CSV table of C-alpha atoms and ligand atoms in Angstrom, one decimal:
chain,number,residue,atom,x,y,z
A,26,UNK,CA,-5.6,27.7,42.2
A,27,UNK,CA,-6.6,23.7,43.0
A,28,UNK,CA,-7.1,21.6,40.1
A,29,UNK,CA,-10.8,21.1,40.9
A,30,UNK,CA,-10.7,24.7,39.7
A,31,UNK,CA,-9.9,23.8,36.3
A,32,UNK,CA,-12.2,24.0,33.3
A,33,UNK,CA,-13.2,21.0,30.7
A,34,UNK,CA,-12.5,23.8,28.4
A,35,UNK,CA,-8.5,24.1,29.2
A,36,UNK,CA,-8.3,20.0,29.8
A,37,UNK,CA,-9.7,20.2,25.7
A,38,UNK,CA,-6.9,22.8,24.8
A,39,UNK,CA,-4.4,21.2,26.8
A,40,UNK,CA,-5.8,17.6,25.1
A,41,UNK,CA,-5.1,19.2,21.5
A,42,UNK,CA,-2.0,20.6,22.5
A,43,UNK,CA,-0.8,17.4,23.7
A,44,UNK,CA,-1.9,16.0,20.3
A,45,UNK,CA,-0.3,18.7,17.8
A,46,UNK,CA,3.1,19.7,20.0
A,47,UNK,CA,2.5,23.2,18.5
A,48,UNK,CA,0.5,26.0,19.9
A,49,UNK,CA,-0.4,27.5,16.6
A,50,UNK,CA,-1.6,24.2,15.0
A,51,UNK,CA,-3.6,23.6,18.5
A,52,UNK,CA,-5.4,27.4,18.0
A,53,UNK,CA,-6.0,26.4,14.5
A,54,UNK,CA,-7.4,23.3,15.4
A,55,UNK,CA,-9.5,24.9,17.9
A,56,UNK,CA,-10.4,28.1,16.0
A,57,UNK,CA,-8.2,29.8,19.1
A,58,UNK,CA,-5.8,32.5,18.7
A,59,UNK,CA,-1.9,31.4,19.9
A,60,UNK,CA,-2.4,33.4,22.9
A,61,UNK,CA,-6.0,32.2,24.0
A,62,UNK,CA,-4.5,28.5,23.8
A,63,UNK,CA,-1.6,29.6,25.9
A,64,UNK,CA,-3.7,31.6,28.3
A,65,UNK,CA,-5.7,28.2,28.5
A,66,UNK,CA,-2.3,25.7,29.0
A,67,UNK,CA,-1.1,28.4,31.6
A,68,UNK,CA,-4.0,28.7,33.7
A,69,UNK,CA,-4.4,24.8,33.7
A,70,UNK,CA,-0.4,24.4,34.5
A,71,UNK,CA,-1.3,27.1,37.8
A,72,UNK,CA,-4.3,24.8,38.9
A,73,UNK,CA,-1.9,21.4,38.5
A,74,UNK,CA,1.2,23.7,40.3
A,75,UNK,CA,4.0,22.7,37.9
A,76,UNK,CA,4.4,23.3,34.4
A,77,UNK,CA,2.8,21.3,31.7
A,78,UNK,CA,5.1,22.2,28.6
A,79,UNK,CA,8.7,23.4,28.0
A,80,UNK,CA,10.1,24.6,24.7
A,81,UNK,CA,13.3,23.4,23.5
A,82,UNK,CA,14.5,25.4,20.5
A,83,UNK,CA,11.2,25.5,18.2
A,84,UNK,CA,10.1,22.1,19.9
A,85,UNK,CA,7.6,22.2,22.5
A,86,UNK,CA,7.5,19.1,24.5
A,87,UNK,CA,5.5,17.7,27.6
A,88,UNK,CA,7.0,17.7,31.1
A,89,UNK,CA,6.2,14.5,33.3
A,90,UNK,CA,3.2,16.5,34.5
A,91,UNK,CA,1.8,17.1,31.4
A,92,UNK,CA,2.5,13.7,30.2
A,93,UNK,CA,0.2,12.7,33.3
A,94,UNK,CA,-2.3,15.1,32.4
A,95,UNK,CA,-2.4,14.4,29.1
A,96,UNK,CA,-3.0,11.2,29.5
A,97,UNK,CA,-5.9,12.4,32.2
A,98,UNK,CA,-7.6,14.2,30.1
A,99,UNK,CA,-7.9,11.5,27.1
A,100,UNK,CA,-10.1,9.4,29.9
A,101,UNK,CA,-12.0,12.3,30.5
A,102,UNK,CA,-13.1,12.9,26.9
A,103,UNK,CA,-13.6,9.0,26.4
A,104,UNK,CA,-15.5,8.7,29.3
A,105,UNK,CA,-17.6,11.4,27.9
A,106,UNK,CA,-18.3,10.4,24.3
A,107,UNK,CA,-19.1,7.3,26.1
A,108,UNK,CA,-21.7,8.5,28.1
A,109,UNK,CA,-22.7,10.7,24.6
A,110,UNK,CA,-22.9,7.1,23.0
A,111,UNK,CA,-25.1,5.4,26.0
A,112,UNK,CA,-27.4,8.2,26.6
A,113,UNK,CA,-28.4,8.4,22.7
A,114,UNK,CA,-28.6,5.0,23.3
A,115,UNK,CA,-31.5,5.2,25.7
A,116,UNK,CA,-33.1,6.9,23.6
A,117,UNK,CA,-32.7,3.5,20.6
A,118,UNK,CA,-30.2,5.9,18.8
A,119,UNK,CA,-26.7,4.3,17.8
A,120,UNK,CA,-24.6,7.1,17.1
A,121,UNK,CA,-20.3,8.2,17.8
A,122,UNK,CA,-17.0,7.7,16.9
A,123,UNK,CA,-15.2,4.6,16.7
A,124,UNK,CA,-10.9,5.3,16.1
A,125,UNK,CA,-9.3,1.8,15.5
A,126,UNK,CA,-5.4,1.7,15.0
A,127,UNK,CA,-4.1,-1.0,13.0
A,128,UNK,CA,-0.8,-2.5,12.1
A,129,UNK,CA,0.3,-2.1,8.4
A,130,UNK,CA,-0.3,-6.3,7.6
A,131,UNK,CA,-3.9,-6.1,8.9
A,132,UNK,CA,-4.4,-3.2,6.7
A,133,UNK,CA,-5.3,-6.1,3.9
A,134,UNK,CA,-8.4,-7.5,6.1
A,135,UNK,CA,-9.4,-5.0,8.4
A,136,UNK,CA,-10.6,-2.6,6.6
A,137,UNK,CA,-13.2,-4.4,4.6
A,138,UNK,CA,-13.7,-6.0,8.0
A,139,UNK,CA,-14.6,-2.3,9.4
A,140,UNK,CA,-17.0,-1.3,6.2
A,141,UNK,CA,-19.0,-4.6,6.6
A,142,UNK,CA,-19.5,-2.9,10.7
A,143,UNK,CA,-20.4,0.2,9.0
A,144,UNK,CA,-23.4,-1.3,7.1
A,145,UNK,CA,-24.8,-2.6,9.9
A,146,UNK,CA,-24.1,0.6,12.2
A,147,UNK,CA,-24.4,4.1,9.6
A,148,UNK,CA,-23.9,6.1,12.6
A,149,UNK,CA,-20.9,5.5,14.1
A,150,UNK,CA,-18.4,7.2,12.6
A,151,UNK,CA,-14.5,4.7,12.1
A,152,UNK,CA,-11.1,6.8,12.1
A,153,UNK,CA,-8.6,4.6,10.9
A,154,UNK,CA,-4.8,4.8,11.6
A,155,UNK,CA,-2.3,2.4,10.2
A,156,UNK,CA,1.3,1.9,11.8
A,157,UNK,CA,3.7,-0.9,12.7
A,158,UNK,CA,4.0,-2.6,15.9
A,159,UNK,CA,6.0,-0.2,17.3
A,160,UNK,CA,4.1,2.9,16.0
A,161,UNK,CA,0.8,1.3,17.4
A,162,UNK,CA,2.3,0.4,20.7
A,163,UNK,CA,3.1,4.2,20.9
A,164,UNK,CA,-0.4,5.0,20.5
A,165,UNK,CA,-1.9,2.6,23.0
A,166,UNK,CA,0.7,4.0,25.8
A,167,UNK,CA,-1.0,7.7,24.6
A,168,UNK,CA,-4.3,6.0,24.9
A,169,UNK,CA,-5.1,7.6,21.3
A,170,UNK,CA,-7.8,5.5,20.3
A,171,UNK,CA,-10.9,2.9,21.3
A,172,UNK,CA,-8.8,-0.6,19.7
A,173,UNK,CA,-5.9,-1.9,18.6
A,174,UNK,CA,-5.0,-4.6,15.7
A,175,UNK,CA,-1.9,-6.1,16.2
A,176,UNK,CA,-0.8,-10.0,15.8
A,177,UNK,CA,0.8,-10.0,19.0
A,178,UNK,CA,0.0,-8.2,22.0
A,179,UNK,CA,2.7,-6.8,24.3
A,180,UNK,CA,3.3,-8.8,27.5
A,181,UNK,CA,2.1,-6.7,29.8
A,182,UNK,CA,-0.8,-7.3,32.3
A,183,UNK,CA,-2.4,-3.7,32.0
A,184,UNK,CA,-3.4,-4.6,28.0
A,185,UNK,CA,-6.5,-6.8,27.4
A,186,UNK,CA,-6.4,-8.8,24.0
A,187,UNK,CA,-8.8,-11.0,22.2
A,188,UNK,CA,-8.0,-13.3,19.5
A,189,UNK,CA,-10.4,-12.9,16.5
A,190,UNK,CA,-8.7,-14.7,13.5
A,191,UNK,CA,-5.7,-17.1,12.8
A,192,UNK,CA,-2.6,-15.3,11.7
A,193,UNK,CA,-0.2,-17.8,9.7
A,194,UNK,CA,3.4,-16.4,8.5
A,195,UNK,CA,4.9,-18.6,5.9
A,196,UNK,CA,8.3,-18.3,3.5
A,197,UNK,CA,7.4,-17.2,0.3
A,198,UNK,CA,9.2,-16.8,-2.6
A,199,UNK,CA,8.9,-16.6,-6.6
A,200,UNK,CA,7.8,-20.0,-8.2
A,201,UNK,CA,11.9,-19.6,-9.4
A,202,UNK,CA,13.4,-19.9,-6.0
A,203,UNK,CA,15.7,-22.3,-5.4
A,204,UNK,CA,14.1,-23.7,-2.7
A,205,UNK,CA,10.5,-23.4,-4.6
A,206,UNK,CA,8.5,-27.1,-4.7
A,207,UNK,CA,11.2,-28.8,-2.7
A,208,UNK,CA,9.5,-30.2,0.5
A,209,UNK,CA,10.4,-30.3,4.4
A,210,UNK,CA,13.5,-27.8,3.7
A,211,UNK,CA,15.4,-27.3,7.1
A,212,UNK,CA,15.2,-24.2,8.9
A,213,UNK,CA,19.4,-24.0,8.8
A,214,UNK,CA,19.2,-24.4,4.7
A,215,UNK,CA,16.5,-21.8,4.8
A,216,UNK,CA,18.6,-19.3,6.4
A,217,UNK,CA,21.5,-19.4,3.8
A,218,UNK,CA,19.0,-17.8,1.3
A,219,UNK,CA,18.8,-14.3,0.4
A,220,UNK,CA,16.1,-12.8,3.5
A,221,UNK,CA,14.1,-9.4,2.5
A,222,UNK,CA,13.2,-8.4,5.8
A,223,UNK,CA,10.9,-6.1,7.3
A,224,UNK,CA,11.6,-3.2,9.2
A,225,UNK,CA,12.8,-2.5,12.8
A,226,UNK,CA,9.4,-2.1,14.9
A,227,UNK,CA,7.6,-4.3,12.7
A,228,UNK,CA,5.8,-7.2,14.1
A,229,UNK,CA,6.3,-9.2,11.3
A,230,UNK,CA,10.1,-8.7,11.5
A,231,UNK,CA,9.9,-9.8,15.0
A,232,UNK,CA,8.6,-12.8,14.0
A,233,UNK,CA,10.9,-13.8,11.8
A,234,UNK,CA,13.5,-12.9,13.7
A,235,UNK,CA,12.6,-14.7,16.9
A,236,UNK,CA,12.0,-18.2,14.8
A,237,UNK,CA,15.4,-18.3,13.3
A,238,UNK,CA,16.7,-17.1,17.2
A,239,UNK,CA,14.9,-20.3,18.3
A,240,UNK,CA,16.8,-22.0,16.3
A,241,UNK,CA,19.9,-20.3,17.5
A,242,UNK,CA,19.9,-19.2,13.5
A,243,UNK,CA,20.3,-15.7,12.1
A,244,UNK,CA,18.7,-15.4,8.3
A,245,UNK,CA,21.0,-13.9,5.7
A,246,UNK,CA,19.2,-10.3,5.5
A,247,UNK,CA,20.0,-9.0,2.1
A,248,UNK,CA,17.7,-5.7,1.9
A,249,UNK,CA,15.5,-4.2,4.4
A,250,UNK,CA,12.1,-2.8,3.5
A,251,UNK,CA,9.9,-0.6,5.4
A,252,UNK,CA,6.4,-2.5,3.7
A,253,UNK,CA,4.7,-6.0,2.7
A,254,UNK,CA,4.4,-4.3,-0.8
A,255,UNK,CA,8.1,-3.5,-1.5
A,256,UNK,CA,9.0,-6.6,0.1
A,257,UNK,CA,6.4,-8.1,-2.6
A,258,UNK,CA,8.1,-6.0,-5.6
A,259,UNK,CA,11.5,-7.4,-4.2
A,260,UNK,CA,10.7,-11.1,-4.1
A,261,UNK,CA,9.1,-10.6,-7.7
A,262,UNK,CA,12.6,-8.9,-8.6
A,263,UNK,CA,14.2,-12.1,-7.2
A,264,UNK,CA,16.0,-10.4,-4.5
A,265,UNK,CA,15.7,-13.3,-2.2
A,266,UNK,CA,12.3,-15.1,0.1
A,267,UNK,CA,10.7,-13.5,2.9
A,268,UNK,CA,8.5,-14.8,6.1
A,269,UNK,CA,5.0,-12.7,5.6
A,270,UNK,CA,1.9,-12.7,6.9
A,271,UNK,CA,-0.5,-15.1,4.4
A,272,UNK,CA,-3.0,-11.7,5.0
A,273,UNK,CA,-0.3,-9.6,3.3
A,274,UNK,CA,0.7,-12.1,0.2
A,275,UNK,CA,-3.2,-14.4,-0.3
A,276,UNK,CA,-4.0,-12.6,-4.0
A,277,UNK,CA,0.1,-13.3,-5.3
A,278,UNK,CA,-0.4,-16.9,-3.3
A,279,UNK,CA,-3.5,-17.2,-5.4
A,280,UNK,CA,-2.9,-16.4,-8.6
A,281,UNK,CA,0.6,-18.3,-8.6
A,282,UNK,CA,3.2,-14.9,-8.6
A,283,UNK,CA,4.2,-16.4,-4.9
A,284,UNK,CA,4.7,-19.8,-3.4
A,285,UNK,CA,4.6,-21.0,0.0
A,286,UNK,CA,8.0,-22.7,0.6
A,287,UNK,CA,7.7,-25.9,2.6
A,288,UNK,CA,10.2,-25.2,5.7
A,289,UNK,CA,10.0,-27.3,9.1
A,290,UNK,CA,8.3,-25.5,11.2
A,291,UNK,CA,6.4,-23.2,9.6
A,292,UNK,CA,4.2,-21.6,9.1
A,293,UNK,CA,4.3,-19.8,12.2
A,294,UNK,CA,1.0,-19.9,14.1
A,295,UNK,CA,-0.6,-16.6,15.1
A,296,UNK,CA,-3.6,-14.9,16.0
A,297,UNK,CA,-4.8,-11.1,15.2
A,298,UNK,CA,-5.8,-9.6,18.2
A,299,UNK,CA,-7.7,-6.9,19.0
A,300,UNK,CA,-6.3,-5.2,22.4
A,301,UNK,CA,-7.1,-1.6,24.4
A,302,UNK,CA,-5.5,-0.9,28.0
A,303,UNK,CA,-7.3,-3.0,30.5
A,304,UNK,CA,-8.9,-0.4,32.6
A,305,UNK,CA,-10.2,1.6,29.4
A,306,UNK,CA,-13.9,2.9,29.3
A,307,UNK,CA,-14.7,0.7,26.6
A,308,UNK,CA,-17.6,2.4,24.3
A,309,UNK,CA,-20.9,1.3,23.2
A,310,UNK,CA,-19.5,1.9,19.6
A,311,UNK,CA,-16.4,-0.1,20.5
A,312,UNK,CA,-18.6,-2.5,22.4
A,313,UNK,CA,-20.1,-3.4,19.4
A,314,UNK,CA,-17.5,-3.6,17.2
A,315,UNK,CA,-15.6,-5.8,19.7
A,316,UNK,CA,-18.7,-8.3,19.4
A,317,UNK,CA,-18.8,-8.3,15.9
A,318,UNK,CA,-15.1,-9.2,15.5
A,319,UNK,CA,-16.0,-12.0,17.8
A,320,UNK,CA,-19.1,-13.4,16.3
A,321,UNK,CA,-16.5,-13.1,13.0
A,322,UNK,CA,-14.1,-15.6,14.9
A,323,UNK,CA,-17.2,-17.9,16.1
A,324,UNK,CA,-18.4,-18.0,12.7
A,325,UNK,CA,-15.0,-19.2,10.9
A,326,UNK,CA,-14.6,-21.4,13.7
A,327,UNK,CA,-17.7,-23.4,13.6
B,406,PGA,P1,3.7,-5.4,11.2
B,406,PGA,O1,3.0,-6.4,12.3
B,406,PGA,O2,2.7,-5.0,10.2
B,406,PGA,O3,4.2,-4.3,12.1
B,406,PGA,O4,4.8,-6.2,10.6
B,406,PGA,C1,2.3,-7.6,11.9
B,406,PGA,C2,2.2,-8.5,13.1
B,406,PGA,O5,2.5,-8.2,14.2
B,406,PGA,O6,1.8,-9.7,12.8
């Protein structure tokens, strides 16, 4: 059977399956039985002439083909709810969805960011997914959602990024540190201190990590922590300084728990971006939120 023989309904099952990696959570999703969903995957497999699927133990995973048509079938659906979105348009209606994945330090902006874009647009309905760098690079490879948050986008040429906002990572540390109110501390002294660092596959971390490489420095990591907020707790403990985003650490900043500590060459200088695979079908709701974002950026720039 040639793939132009297959249905938008088994590209839909084989979309959730790809999503779920479990044929009974798929027929759950889809109010299927098990055995109409893998009716659906194996007829689709026969049109594609290789299988989509193999099960390993209880694990079902994708073969390279259905990796390929997995991926396939995520443009199809977009590139329908966009036309959904564009038609209602036509008719003045302003209606969808809207999934925005963000990494964990933007979590402190974005979505108050997102609810002020909600006012203005009741009908389109925001999904929101928070993960480190590494979790939302994942789900920009999958093409899982409409935008990406991130303060740094990969260097690759197939992902489009805008800048929106500054991004400025300072060392912080209780008003007790050592190093607290003394000014132009050297990166070297800096890196004899107790460091709380972030997790592997954070951005922040990466950060960090790549100004003390600079420097052909490596800080003296005393804990690692998988969150800004238990880094907070730690630093309060007086575990040691960290380098965190001044989005993740403004209220302790503010109300004196935290200080800035006054290190050559930083803060480091950074931007949030806002990034989806360059040839993505971008839609109207996206559209829209992409251009509010940027009248956002105008607006604290002027
Ligand atoms: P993170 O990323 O939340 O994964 O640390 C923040 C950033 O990239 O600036």
């Amino acid at each position: 059977m040639p793939l132009r023989h297959a249905t938008l309904r088994q590209f839909k099952v084989f979309e959730t399956l790809s999503q779920h990696e479990s044929v009974v959570r798929t027929a759950e999703a889809l109010h299927l039985t098990p055995p109409a969903v893998s009716i659906q995957v194996r007829q689709l497999a026969d049109a594609v002439g290789h299988p989509l699927v193999e099960q390993i133990g209880k694990q079902l995973y994708l073969t390279a083909h259905g990796r390929l048509v997995a991926l396939a079938c995520r443009d199809i659906f977009d590139r329908l709810e966009s036309l959904d979105q564009e038609l209602a348009g036509l008719q003045g209606l302003e209606r969808g969805t809207l999934s925005v994945a963000i990494i964990t330090t933007a979590s402190y902006f974005l979505p108050r960011l997102l609810g002020d874009f909600c006012g203005e647009h009741p009908d389109i309905a925001v999904a929101l997914h928070v993960g480190n760098r590494e979790t939302i690079l994942g789900r920009m490879e999958r093409n899982e959602d409409d935008l990406y948050i991130l303060g740094q986008p990969p260097d690759d040429a197939r992902i489009s990024a805008a800048p929106f906002a500054p991004n400025l990572l300072y060392a912080v540390a209780t008003p007790e540190h050592p190093l607290a109110g003394q000014t132009g501390v050297t990166p070297d002294r800096l890196a004899r201190e107790p460091f709380l660092a972030r997790e592997r596959g954070s951005g922040t971390r990466l950060a960090a990590e790549d100004y003390f490489a600079r420097l052909g420095l490596k800080p003296r990591i005393r804990m690692e922590l998988g969150s800004n907020e238990a880094i907070k707790q730690s630093i309060a403990g007086h575990l040691g300084y960290s380098i965190l985003s001044e989005s993740a650490v403004g209220g302790e900043l503010d109300r004196g728990e935290l200080v800035r500590l006054d290190v050559v060459g930083l803060p480091l200088v950074r931007q949030w971006y806002a990034a989806h695979p360059r040839t993505k079908v971008l839609s109207p709701a996206t559209r829209a939120f992409l251009r509010f974002l940027g009248e956002g950026a105008e607006a604290s720039s002027a």
